[in-house]
PDB file of C-alpha atoms in Angstrom:
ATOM      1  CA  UNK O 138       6.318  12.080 132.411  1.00 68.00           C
ATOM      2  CA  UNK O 139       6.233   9.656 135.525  1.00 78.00           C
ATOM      3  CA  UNK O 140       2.996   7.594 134.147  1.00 94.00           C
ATOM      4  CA  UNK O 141       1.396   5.983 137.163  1.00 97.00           C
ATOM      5  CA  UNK O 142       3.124   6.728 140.840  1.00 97.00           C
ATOM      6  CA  UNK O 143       1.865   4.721 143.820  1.00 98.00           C
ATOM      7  CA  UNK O 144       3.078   5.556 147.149  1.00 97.00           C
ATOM      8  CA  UNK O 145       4.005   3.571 149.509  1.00 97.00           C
ATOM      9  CA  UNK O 146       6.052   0.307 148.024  1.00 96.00           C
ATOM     10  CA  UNK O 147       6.027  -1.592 150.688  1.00 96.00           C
ATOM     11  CA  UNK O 148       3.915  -1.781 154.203  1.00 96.00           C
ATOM     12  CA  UNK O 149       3.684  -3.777 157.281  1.00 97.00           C
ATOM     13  CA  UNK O 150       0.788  -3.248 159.356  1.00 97.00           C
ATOM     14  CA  UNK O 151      -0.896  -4.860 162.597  1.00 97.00           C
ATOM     15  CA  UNK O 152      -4.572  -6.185 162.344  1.00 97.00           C
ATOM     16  CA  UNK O 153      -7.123  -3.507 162.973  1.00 97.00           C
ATOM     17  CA  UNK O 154      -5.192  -0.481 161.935  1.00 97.00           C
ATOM     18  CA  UNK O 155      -5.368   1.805 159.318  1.00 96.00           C
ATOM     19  CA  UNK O 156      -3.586   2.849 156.004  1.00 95.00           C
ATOM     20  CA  UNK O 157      -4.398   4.934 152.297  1.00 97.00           C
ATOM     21  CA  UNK O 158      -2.774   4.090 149.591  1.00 97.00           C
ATOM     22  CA  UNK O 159      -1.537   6.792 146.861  1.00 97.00           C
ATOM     23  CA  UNK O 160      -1.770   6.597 143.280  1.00 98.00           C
ATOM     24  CA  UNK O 161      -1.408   9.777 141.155  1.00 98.00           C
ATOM     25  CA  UNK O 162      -1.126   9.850 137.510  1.00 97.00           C
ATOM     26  CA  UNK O 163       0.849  12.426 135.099  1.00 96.00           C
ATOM     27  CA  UNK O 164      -1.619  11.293 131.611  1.00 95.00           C
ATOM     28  CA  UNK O 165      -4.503  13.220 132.307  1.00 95.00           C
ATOM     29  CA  UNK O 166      -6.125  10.246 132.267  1.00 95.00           C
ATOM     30  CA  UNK O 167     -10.414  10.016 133.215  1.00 95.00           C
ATOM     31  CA  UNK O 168     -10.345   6.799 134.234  1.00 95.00           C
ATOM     32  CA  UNK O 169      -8.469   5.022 137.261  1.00 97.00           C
ATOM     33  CA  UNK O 170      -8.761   1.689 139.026  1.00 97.00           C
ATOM     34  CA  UNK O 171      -7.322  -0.184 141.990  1.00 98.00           C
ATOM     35  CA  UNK O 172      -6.814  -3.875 142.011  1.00 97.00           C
ATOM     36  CA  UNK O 173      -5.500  -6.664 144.183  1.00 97.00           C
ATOM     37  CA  UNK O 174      -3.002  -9.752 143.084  1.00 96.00           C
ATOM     38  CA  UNK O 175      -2.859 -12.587 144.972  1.00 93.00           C
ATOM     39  CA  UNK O 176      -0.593 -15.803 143.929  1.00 86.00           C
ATOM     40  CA  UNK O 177      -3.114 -17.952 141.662  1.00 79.00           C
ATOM     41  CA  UNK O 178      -5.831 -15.613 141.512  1.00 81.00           C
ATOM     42  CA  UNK O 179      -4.373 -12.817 138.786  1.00 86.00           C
ATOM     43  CA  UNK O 180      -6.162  -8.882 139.001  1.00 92.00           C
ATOM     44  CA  UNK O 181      -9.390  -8.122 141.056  1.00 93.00           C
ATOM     45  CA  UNK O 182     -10.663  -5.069 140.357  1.00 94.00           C
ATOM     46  CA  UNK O 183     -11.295  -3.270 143.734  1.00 96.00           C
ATOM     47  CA  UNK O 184     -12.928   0.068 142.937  1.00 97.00           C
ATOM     48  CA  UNK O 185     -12.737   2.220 139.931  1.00 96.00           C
ATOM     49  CA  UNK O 186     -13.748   5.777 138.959  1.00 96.00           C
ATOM     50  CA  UNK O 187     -14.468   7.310 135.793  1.00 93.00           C
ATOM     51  CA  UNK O 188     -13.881  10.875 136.563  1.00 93.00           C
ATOM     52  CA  UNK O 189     -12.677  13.124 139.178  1.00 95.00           C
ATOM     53  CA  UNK O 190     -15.548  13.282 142.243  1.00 94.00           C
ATOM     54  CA  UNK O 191     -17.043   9.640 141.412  1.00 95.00           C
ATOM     55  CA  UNK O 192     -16.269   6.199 142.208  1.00 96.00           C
ATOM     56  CA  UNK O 193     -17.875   2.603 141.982  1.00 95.00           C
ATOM     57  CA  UNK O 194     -17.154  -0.284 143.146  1.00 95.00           C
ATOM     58  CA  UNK O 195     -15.745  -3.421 141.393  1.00 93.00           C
ATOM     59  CA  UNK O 196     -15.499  -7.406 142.000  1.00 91.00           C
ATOM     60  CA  UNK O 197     -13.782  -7.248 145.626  1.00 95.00           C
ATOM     61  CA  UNK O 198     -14.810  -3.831 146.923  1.00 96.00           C
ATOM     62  CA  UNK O 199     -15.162  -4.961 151.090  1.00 96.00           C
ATOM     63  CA  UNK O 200     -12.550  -3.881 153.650  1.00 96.00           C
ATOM     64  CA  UNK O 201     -12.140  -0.446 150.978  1.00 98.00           C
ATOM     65  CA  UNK O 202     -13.166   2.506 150.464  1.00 97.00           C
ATOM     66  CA  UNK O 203     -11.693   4.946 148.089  1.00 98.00           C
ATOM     67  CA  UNK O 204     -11.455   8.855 146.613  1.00 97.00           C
ATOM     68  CA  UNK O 205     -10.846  10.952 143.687  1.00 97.00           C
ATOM     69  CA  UNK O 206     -10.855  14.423 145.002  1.00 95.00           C
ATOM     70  CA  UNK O 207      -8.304  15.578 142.270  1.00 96.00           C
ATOM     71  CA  UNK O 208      -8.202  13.737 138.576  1.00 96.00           C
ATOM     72  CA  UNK O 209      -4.505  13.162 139.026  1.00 97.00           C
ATOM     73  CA  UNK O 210      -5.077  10.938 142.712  1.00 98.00           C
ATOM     74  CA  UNK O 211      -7.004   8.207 143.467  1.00 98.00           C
ATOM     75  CA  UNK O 212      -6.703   6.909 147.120  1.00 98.00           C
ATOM     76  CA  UNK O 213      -7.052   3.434 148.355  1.00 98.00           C
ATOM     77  CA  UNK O 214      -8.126   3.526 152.133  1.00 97.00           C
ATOM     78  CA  UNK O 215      -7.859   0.298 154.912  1.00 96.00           C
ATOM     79  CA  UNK O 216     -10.126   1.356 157.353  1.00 92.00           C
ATOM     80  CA  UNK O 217      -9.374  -1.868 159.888  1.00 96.00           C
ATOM     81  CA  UNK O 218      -6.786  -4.005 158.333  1.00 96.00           C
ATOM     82  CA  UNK O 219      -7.210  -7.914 158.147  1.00 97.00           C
ATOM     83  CA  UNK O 220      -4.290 -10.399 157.396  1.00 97.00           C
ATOM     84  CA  UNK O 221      -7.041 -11.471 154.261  1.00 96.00           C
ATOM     85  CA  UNK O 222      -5.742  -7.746 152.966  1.00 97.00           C
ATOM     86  CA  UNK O 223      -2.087  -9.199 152.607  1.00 97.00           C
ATOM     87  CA  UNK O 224      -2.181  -8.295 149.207  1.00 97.00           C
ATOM     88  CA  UNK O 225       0.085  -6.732 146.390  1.00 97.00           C
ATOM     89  CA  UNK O 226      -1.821  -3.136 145.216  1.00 98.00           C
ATOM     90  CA  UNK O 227      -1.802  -1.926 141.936  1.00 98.00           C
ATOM     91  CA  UNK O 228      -3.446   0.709 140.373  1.00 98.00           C
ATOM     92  CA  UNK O 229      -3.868   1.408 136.678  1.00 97.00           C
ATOM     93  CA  UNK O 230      -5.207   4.524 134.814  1.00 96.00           C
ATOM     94  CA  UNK O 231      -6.686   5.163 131.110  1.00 94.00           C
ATOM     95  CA  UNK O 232      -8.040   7.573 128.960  1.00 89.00           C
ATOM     96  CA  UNK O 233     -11.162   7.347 126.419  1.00 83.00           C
ATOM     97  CA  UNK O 234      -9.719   3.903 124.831  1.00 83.00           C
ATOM     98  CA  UNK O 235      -9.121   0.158 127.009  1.00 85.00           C
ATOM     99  CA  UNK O 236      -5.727  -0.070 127.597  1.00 91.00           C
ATOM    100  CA  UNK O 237      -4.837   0.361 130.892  1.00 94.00           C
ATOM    101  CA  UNK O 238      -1.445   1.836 132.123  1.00 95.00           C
ATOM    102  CA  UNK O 239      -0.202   0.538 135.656  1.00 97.00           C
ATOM    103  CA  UNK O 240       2.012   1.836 138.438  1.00 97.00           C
ATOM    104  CA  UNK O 241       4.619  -0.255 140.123  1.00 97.00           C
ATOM    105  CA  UNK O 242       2.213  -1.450 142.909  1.00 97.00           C
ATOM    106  CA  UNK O 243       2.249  -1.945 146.712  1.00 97.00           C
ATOM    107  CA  UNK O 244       3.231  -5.100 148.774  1.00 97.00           C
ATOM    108  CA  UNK O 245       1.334  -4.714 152.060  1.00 97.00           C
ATOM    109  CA  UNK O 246       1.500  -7.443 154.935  1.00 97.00           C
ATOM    110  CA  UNK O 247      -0.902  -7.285 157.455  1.00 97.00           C
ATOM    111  CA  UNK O 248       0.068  -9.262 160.576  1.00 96.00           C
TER     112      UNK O 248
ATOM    113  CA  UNK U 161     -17.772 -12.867 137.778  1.00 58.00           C
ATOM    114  CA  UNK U 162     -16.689 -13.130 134.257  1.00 67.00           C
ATOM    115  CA  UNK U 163     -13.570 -15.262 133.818  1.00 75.00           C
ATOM    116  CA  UNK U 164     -11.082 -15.786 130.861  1.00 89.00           C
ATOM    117  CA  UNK U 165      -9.869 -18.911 130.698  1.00 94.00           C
ATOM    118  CA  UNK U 166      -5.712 -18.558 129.969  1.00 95.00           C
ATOM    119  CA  UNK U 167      -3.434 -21.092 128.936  1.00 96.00           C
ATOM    120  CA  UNK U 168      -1.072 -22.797 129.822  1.00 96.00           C
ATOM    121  CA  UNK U 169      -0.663 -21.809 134.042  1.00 94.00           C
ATOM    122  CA  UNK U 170       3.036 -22.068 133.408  1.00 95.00           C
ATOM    123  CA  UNK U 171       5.785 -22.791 130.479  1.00 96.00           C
ATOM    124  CA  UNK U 172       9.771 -23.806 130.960  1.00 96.00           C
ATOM    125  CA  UNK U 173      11.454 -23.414 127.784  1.00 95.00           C
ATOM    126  CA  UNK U 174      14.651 -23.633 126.356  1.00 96.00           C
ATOM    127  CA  UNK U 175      16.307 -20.003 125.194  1.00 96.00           C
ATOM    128  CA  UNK U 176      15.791 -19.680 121.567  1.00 96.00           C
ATOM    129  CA  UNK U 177      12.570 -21.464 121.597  1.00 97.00           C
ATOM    130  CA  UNK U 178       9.100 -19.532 120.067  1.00 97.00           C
ATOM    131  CA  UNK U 179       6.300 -19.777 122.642  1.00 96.00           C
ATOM    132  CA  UNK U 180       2.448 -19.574 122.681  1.00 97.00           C
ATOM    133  CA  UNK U 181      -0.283 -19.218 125.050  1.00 97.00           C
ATOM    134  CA  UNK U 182      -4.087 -17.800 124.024  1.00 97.00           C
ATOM    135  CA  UNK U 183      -7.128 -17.144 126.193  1.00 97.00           C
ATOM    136  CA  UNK U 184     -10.750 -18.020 125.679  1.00 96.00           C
ATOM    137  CA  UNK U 185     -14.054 -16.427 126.934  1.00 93.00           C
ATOM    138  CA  UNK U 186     -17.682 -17.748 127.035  1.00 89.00           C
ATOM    139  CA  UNK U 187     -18.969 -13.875 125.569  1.00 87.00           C
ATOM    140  CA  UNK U 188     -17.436 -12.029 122.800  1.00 90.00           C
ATOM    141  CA  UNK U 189     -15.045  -9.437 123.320  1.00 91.00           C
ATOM    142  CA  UNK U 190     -14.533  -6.255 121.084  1.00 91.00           C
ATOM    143  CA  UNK U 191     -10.868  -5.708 122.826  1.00 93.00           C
ATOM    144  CA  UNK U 192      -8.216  -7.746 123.566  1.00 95.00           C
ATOM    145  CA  UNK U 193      -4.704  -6.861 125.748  1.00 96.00           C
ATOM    146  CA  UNK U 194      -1.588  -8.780 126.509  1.00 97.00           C
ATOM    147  CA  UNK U 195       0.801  -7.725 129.332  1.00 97.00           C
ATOM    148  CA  UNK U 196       3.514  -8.739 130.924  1.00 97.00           C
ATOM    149  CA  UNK U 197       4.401  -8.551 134.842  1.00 96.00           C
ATOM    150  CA  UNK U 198       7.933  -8.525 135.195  1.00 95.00           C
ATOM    151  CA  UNK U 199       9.062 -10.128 139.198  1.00 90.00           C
ATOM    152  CA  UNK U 200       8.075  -7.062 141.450  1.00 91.00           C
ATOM    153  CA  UNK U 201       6.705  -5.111 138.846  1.00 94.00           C
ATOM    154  CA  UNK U 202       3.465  -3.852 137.424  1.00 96.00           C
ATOM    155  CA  UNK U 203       2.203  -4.969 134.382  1.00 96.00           C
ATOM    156  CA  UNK U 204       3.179  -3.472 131.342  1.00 97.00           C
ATOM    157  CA  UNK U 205       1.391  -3.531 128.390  1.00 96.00           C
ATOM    158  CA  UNK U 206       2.680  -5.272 125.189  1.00 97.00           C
ATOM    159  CA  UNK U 207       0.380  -5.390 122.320  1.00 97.00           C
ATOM    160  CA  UNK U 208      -3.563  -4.106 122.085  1.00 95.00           C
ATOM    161  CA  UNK U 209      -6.159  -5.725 119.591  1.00 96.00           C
ATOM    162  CA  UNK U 210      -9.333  -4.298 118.351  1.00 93.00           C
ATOM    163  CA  UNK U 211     -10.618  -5.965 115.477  1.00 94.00           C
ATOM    164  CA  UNK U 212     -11.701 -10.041 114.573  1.00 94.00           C
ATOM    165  CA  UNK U 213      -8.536 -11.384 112.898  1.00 95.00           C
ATOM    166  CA  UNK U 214      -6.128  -8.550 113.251  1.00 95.00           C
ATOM    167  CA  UNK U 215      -2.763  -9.842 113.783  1.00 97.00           C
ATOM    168  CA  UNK U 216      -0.565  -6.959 115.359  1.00 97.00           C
ATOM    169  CA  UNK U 217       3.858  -7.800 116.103  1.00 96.00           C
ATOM    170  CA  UNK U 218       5.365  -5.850 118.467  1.00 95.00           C
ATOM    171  CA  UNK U 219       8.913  -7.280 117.930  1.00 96.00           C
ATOM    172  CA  UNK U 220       9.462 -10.667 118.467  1.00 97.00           C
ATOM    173  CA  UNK U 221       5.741 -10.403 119.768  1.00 97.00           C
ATOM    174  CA  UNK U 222       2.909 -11.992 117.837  1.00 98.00           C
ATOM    175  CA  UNK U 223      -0.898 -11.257 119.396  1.00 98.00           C
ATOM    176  CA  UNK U 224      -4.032 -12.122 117.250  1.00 98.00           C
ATOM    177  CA  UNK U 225      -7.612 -11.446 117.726  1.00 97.00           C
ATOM    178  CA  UNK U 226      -9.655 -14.506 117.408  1.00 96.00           C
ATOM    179  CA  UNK U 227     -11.976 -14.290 114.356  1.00 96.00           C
ATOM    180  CA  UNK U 228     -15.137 -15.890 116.721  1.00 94.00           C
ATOM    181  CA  UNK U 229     -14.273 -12.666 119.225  1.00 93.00           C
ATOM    182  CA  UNK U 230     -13.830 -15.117 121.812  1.00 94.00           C
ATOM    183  CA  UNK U 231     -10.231 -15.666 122.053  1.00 96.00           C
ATOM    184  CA  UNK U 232      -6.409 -14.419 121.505  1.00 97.00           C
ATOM    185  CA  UNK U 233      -3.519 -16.000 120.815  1.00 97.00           C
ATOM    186  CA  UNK U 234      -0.024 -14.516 121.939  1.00 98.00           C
ATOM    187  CA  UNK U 235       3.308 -15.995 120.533  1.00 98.00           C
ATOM    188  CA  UNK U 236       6.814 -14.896 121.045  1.00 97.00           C
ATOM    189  CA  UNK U 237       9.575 -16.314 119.037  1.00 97.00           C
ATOM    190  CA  UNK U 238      12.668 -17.107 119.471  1.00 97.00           C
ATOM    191  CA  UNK U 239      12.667 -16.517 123.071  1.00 96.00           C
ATOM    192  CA  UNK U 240      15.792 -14.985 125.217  1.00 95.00           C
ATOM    193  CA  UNK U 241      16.259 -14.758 129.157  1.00 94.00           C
ATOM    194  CA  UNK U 242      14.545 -11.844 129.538  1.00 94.00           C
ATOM    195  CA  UNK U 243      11.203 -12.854 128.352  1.00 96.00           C
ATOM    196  CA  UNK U 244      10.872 -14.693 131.486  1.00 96.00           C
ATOM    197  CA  UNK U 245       7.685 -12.974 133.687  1.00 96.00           C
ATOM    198  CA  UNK U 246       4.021 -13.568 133.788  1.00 96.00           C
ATOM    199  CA  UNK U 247       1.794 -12.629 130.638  1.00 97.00           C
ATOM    200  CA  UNK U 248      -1.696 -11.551 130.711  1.00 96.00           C
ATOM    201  CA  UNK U 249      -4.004 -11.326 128.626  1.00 96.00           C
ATOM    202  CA  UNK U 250      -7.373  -8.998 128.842  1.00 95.00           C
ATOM    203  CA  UNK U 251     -10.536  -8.586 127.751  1.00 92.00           C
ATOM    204  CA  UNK U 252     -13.413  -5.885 127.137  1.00 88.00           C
ATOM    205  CA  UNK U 253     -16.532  -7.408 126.366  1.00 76.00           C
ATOM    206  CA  UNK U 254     -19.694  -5.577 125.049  1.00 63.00           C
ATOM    207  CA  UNK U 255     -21.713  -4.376 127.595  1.00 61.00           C
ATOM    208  CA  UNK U 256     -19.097  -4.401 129.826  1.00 57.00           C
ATOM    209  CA  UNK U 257     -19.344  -1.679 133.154  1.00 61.00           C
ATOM    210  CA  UNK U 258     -17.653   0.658 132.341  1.00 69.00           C
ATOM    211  CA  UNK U 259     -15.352  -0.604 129.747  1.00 75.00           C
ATOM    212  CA  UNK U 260     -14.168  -2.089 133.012  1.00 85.00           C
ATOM    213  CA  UNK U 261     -11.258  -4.858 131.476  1.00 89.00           C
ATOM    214  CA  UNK U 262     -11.430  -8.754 132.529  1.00 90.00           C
ATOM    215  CA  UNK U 263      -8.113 -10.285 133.345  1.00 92.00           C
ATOM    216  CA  UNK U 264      -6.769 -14.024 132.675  1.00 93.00           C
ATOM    217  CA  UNK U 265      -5.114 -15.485 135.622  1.00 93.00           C
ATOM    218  CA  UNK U 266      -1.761 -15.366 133.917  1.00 94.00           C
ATOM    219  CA  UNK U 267       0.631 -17.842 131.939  1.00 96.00           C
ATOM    220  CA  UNK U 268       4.337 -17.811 133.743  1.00 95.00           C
ATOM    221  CA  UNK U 269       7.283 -18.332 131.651  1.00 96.00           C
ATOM    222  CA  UNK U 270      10.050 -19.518 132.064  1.00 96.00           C
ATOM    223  CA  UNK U 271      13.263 -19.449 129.914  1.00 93.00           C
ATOM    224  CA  UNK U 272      16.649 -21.830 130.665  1.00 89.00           C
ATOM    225  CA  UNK U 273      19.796 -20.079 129.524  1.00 85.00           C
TER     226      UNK U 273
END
């Protein structure tokens, strides 16, 4: 039982191009979420879903767009990077109750 | 949006020491969470609160639901190197989207050998 999986752990990309993020989950969880941490500013929720086929978007949803094709993935998508996207990626699942379990997260630099 | 207010930003103790921090919201919450972010880690959740006044330990872990449902208290005793990391706390408040959860900005501790 891995729990929460994102792929990749670290990124480096040039302004303007583009990237998807991987999360995948082992729980079976319904529910899965993407956030953002920057220093000072804690967890901003990015976009969420609540089931496989549907998302919604949360506090900072511009610059991303996102997918649930399969209940176990959730994909984060940079269609035109900016350096305001520097950013450490985490994503989180849950089931029918609030706590939320997170994956080991994403540091991606955007030059 | 929505904002918990968590306290303090940042703590440097002395090993052996007991800590506290607590959060506070403006609107009542029917869940509270603490987690901790180890350096280059995601957070990891430490204790879960559901009810007004419930007082839950999770080791040397002490997390309590504030009887007005507006705030939490977390408070770790006797403290040891490796409680050093950032803590969280979160919230669920009625009527929230989604059962979406509301994150403090984090209290950073810091533990001297």
């Amino acid at each position: 039982n891995a729990g929460v999986t994102q792929t990749p752990k670290f990124r480096v990309l040039k302004t303007g191009q583009s990237m998807t993020l991987l999360c995948a989950q082992d729980m079976n969880h319904e529910y899965m979420y993407w956030y953002r941490q920057d220093p000072g500013m804690g967890l901003r929720l990015i976009h969420y879903s609540v089931g496989e086929g549907t998302t919604a978007k949360g506090e900072v949803p511009d610059g991303y767009n996102v997918s649930r094709l399969k209940k176990q993935n959730f994909l984060l998508g940079l269609e035109s990077a900016a350096p305001s996207q520097t950013s450490v990626y985490f994503c989180a699942s849950r089931s029918r109750g609030y706590e939320q379990y997170f994956g080991p997260g994403t540091r991606l630099t955007v030059t | 949006g929505q904002q918990l207010n968590q306290s303090p930003q940042s703590m440097f103790i002395q090993e052996g020491e007991d800590v506290s921090m607590n959060c506070t919201s403006s609107s009542i919450f029917n869940t509270w969470l603490w987690y901790k972010q180890d350096p280059g880690e995601g957070p990891v959740l430490l204790i879960a609160l559901y009810k007004a006044g419930e007082l839950t330990s999770n080791g040397r872990l002490t997390a309590q639901f504030g009887i007005t449902r507006k705030d939490s208290f977390l408070n770790i005793s006797a403290s040891i190197p490796s409680d050093v990391g950032i803590y969280f706390c979160a919230g669920q408040n009625y009527g929230g989207s989604q059962g979406n959860l509301i994150f403090g900005k984090g209290t950073k501790l810091s533990v001297k050998p």
